[in-house]
Short mmCIF file of C-alpha atoms in Angstrom, two decimals:
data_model
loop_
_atom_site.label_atom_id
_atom_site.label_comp_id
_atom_site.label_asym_id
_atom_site.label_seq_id
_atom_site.Cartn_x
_atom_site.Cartn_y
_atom_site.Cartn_z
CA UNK A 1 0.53 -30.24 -4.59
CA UNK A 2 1.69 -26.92 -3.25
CA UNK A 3 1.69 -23.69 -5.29
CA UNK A 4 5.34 -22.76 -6.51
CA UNK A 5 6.52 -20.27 -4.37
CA UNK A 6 10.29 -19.28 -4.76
CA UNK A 7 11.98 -17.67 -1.78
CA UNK A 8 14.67 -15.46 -2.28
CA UNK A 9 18.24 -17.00 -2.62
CA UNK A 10 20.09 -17.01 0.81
CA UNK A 11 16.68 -17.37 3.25
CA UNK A 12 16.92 -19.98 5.15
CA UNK A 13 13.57 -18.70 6.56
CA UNK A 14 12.81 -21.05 9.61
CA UNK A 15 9.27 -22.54 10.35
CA UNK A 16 9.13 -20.82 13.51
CA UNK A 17 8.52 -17.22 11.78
CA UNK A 18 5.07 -18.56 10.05
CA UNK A 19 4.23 -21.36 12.34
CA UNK A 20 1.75 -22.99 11.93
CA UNK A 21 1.19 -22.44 8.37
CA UNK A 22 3.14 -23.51 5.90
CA UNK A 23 4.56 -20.33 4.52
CA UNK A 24 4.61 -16.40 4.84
CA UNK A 25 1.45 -15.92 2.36
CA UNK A 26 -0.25 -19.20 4.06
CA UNK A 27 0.14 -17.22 7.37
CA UNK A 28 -1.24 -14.08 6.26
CA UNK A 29 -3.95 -14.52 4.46
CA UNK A 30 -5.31 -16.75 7.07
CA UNK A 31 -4.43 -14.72 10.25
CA UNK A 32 -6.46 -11.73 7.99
CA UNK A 33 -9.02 -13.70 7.87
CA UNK A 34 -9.53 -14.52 11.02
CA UNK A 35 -10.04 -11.34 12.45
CA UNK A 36 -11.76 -9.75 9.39
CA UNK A 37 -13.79 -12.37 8.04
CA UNK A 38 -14.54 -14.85 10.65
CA UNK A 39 -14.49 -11.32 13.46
CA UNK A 40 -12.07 -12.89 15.77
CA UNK A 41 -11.12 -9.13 16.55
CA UNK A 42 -9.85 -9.75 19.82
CA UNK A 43 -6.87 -11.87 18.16
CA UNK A 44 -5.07 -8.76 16.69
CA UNK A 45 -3.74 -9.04 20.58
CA UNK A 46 -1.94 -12.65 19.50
CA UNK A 47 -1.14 -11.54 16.11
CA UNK A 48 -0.01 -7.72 16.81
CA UNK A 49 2.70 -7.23 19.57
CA UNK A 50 1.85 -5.41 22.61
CA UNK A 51 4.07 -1.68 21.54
CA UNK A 52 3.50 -3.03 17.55
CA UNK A 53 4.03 0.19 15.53
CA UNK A 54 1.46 1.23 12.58
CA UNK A 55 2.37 3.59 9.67
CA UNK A 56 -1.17 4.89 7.73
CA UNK A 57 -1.92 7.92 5.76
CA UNK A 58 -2.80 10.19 8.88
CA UNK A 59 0.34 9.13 10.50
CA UNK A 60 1.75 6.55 12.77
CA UNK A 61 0.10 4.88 15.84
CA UNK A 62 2.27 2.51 18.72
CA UNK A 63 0.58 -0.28 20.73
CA UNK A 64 -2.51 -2.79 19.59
CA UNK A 65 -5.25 -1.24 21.42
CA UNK A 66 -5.70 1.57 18.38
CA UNK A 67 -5.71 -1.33 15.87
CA UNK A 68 -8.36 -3.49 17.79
CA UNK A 69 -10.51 -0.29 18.20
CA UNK A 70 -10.43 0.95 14.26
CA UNK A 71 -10.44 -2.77 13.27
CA UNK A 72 -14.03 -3.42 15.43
CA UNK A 73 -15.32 0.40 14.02
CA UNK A 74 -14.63 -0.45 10.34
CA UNK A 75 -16.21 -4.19 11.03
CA UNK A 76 -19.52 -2.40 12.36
CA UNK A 77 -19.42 0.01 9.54
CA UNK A 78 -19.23 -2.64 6.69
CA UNK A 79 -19.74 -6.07 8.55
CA UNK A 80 -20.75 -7.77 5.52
CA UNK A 81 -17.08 -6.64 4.27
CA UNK A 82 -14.59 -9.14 2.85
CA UNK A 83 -11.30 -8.40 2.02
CA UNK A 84 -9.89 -11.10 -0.71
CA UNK A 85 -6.39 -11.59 -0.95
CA UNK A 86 -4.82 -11.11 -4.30
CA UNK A 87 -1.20 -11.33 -3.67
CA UNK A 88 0.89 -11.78 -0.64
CA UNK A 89 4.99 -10.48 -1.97
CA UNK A 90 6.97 -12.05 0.98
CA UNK A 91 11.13 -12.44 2.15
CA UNK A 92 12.62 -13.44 4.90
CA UNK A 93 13.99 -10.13 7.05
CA UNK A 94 16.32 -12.89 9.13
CA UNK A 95 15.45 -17.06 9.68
CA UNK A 96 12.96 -16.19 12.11
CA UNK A 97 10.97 -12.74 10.49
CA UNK A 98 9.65 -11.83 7.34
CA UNK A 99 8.10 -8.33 5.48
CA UNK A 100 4.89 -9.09 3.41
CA UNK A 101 3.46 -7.01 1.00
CA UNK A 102 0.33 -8.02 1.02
CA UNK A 103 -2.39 -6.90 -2.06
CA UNK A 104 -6.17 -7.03 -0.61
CA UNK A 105 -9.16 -6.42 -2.60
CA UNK A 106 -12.46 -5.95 -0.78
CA UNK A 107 -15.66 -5.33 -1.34
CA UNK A 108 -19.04 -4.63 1.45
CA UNK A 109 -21.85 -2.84 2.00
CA UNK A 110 -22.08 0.40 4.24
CA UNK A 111 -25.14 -0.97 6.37
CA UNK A 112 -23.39 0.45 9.72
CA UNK A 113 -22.57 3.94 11.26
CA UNK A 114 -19.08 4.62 10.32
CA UNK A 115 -16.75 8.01 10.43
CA UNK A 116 -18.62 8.98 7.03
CA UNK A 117 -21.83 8.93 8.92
CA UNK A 118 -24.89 6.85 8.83
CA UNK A 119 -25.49 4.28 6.20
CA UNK A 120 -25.86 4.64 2.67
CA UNK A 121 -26.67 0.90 2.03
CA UNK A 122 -24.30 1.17 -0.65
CA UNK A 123 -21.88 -1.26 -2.08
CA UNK A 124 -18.11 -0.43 -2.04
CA UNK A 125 -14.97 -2.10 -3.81
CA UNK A 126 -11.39 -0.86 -2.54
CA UNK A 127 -8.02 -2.38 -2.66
CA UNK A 128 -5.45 -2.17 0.47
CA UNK A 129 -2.00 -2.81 0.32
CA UNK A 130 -0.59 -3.85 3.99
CA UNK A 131 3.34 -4.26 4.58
CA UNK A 132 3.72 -5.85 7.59
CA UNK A 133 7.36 -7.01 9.52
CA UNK A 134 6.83 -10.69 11.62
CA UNK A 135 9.20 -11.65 13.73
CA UNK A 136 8.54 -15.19 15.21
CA UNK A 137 4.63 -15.02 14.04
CA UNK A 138 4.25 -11.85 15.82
CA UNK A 139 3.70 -8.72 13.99
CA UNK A 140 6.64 -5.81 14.90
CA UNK A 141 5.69 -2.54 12.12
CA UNK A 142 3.38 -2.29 9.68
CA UNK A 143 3.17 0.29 6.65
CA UNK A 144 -0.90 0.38 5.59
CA UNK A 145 -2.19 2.00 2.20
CA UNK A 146 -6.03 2.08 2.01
CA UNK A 147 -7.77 3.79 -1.71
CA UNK A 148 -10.06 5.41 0.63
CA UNK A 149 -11.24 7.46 -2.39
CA UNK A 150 -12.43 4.35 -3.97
CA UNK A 151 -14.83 4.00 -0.30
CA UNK A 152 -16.19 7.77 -0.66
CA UNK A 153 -16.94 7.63 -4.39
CA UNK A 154 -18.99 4.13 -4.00
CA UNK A 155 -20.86 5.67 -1.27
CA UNK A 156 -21.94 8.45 -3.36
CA UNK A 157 -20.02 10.91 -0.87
CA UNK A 158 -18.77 14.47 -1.34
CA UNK A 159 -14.73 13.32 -1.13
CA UNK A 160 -14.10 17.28 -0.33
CA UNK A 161 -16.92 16.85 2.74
CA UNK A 162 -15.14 13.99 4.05
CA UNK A 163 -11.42 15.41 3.88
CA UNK A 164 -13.19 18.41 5.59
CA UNK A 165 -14.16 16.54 8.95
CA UNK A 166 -11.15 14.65 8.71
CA UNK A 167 -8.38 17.64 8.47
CA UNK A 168 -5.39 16.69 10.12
CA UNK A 169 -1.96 18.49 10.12
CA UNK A 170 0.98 16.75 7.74
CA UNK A 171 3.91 15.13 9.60
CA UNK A 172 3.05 11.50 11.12
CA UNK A 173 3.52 9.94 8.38
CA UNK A 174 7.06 7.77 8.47
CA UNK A 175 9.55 10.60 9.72
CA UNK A 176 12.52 8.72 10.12
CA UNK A 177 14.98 9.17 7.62
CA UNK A 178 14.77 7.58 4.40
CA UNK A 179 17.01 4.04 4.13
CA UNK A 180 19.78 5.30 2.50
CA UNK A 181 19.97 1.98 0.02
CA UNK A 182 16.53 0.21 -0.09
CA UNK A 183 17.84 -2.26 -2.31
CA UNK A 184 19.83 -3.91 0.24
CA UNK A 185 18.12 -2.64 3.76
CA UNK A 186 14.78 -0.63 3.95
CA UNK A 187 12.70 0.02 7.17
CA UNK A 188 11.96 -3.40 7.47
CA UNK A 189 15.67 -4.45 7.66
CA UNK A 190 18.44 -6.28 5.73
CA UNK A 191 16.79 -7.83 2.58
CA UNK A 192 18.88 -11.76 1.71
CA UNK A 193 22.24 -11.48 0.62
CA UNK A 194 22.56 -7.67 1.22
CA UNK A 195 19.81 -7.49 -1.88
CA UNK A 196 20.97 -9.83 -3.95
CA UNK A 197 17.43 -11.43 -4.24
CA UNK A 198 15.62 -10.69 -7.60
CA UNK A 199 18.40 -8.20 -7.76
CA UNK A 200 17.68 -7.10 -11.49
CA UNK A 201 13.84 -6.84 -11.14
CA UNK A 202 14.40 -4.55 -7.80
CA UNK A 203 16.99 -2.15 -9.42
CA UNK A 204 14.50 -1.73 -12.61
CA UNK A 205 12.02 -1.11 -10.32
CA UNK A 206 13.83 1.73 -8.07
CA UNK A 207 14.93 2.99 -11.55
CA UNK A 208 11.65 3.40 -12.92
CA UNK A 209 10.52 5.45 -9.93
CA UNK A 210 14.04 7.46 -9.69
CA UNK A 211 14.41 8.17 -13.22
CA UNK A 212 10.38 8.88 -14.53
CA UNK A 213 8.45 9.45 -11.65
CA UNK A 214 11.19 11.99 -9.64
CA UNK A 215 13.30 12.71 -12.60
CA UNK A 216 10.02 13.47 -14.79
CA UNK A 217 11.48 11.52 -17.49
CA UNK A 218 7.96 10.70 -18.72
CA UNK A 219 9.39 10.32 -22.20
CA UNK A 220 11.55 7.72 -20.88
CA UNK A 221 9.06 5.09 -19.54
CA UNK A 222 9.23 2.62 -21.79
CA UNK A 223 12.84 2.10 -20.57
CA UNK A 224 10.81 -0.13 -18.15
CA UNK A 225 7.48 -0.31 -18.92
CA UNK A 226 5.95 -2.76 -21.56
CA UNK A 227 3.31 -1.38 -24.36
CA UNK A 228 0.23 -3.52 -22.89
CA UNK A 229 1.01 -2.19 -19.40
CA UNK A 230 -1.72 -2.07 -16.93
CA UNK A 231 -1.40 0.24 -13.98
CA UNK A 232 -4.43 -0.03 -11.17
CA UNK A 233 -4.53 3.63 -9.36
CA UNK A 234 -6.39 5.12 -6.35
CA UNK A 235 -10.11 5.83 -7.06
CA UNK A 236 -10.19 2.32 -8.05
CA UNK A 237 -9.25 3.30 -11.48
CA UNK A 238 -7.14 1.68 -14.55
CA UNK A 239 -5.21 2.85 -17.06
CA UNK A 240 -3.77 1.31 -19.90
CA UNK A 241 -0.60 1.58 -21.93
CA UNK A 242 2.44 3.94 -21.75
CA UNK A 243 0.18 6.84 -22.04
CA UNK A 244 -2.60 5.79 -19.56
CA UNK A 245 0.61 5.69 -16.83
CA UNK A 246 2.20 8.80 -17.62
CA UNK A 247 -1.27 10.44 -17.02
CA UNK A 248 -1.92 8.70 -14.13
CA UNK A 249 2.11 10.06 -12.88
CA UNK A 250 0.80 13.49 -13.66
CA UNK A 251 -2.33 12.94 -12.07
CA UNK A 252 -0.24 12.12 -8.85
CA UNK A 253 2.31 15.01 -9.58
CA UNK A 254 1.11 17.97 -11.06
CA UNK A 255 -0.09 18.98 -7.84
CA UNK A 256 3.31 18.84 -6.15
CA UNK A 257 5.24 19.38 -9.22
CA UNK A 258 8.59 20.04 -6.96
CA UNK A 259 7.72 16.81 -4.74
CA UNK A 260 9.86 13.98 -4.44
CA UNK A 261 9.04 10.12 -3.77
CA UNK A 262 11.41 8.20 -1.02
CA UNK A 263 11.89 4.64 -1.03
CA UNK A 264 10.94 3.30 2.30
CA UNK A 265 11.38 -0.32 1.37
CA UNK A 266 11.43 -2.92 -0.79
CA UNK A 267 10.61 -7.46 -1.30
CA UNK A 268 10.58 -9.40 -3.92
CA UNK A 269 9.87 -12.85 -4.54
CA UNK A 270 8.43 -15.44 -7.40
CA UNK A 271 5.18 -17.52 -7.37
CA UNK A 272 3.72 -19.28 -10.62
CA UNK A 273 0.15 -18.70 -9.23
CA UNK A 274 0.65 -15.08 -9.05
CA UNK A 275 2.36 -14.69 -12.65
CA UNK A 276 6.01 -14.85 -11.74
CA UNK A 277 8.35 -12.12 -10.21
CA UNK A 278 6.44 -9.43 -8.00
CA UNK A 279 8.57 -6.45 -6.50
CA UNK A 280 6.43 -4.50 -3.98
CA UNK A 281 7.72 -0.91 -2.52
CA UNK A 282 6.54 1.21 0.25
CA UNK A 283 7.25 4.92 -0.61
CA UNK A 284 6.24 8.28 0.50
CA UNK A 285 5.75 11.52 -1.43
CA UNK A 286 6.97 14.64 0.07
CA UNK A 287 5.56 17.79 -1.19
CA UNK A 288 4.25 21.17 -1.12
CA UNK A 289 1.06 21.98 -2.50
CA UNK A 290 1.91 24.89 -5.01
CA UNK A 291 0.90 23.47 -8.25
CA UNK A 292 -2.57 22.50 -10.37
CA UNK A 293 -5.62 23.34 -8.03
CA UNK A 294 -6.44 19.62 -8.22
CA UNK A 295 -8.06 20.06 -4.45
CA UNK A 296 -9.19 23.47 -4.77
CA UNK A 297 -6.66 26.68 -4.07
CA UNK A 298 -3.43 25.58 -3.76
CA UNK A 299 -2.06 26.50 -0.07
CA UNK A 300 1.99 26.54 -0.21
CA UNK A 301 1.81 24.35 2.66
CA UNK A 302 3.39 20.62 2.89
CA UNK A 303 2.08 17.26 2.08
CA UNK A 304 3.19 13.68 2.87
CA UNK A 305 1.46 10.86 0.78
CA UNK A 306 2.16 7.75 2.04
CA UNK A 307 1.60 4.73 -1.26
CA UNK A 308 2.62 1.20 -1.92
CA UNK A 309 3.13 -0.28 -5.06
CA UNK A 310 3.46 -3.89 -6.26
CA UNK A 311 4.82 -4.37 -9.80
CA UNK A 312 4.98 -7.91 -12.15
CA UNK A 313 7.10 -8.40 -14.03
CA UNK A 314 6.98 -9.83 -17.79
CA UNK A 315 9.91 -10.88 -20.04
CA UNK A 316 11.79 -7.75 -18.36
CA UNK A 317 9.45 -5.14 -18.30
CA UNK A 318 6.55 -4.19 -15.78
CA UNK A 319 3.22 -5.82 -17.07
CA UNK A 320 1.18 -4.39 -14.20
CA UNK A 321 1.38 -2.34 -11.14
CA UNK A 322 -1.30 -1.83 -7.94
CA UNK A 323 -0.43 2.21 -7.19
CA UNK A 324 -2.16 2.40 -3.73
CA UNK A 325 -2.51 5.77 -1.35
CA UNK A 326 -5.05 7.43 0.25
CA UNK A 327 -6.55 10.70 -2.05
CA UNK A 328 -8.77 11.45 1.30
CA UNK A 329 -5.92 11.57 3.05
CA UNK A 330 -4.15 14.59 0.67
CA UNK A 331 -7.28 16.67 0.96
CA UNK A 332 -7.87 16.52 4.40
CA UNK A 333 -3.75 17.79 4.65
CA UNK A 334 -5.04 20.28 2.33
CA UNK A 335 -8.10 21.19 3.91
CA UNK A 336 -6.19 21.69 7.94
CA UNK A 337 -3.63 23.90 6.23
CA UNK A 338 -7.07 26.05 4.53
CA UNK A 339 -8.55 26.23 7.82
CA UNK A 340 -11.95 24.81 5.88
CA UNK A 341 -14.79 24.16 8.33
CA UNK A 342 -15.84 20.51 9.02
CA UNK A 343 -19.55 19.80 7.71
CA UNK A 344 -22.32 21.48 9.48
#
């Protein structure tokens, strides 16, 4: 018997946008590992179109040749690496395309040179969150989240040495303007039914993040929270309860305090095996770093943070939620607009 998996009313998602798996999450978790686990590396050419366009923390990259060269570099750096798939939040973008939001949790061992240097021989567990568009089995845009933090710490890494040697100028990340109604298009296009699907879940979700996290209506969360909330954060780290994810907001904020997150886009869908309804956002934080000296003197200067989130749901309120993005990434923004010296 099949998991139950519940695809959004109106999809009539046809079999020619997964073939030849037997659904969206079937597809991608076994296309992932193909290339990751098994190191068919050279497939991201089948899988990836030939101009496919790829939205990370240090901004956005067109064509497959820069995805088959960091893929084969982050292989040799951890090539005992394997990335686990803990949820894969799918719906149908059309009958023949779909947008995944898919939740990976990996662990390795840095045995091989990588961009943090030589090995440590350490063990490392991250989480990624990849949103990818397919269009007929072929990949079109993807939006990738990596707790790179998580990576540094493990290694036993200076987090402030890394950002150093990795300062790059804010800007790439997603510049188009925001969708001006995620709910019923987002970058990845119309959602079924002009957003009707898991209509109720989505709008508490873009609520949540409109009225607490950029109205700073922290008093407010349990609007749409429950009390035994869980909320798993970048550095690999979880909080608990209405007041773990209000500190975990003003870990995230108090930086920025006059930044603002955008809704880049949104998919929903149900599966029993994965504890019911799932709504999984892309969003970017826009902001200028003028507030706590979390990464040493504040600058003045701007910062884009590109995250993901995936929330479940729970008799109407949000159980759980992965908060993904890329803490190396702010620092090194941070560190470019400093003018700090890479490593000796």
């Amino acid at each position: 018997m099949q998991p139950e998996q519940i695809a959004p009313e109106g999809t009539a998602l046809k079999e020619v946008a997964y073939a030849p798996y037997r659904d969206p999450e079937e597809f991608i978790v076994e296309w992932t590992d193909r290339i990751w686990v098994r190191r068919g590396i050279g497939l991201i050419r089948e899988n990836y179109a030939a101009d496919a366009v790829v939205h990370g923390a240090y901004g956005t990259v067109r064509g497959v040749e820069p995805v088959v060269s960091g893929t084969l570099q982050k292989i040799n750096a951890f090539p005992d690496r394997v990335g686990q798939a803990d949820d894969v939040v799918w719906e149908a973008r059309g009958d023949d395309a779909f947008v995944s939001s898919h939740r990976v949790f990996s662990a390795g061992t840095h045995t091989g040179m990588s961009h943090y240097g030589p090995p440590t021989h350490r063990p490392f567990t991250s989480r990624t969150i990849a949103t990818c568009l397919y269009r007929r089995g072929v990949m079109q845009e993807e939006w990738v989240v990596r707790d790179e933090l998580a990576v540094v710490q493990a290694l036993g890494l200076d987090p402030d040495a890394i950002a150093r040697d990795l300062a790059f100028a804010p800007g790439g990340v997603v510049r188009s303007a925001p969708p001006e109604s995620p709910l019923t298009c987002g970058d990845s296009g119309p959602r079924p039914d002009g957003g009707a699907a898991f209509r109720g879940e989505c709008e508490h979700v873009l609520e949540l993040i409109e009225q607490v996290w950029n109205g700073r209506r922290l008093d407010r969360v349990t609007d749409w929270i429950a009390r035994d909330v869980t909320c798993h954060t970048a550095g690999h780290r979880d909080v608990i309860r209405p007041d773990g994810y209000q500190r975990a907001l003003l870990d995230l904020l108090a930086p920025f305090p006059g930044a603002r997150i955008e809704i880049r886009d949104v998919a929903a869908n149900h599966s029993a095996p994965h504890g019911g309804v799932r709504v999984a956002v892309v969003w970017v934080l826009r902001g200028v770093y003028d507030g706590i000296p979390r990464y040493g003197r504040p600058t003045g200067s701007p910062v884009d943070v590109l995250g993901a989130s995936q929330f479940l749901f729970r008799d109407g309120r949000v159980v759980r939620e992965w908060r993904i993005y890329d803490e190396i990434a702010i620092r090194a923004q941070i560190a470019h607009a400093r003018g700090d010296e890479p490593s000796p």
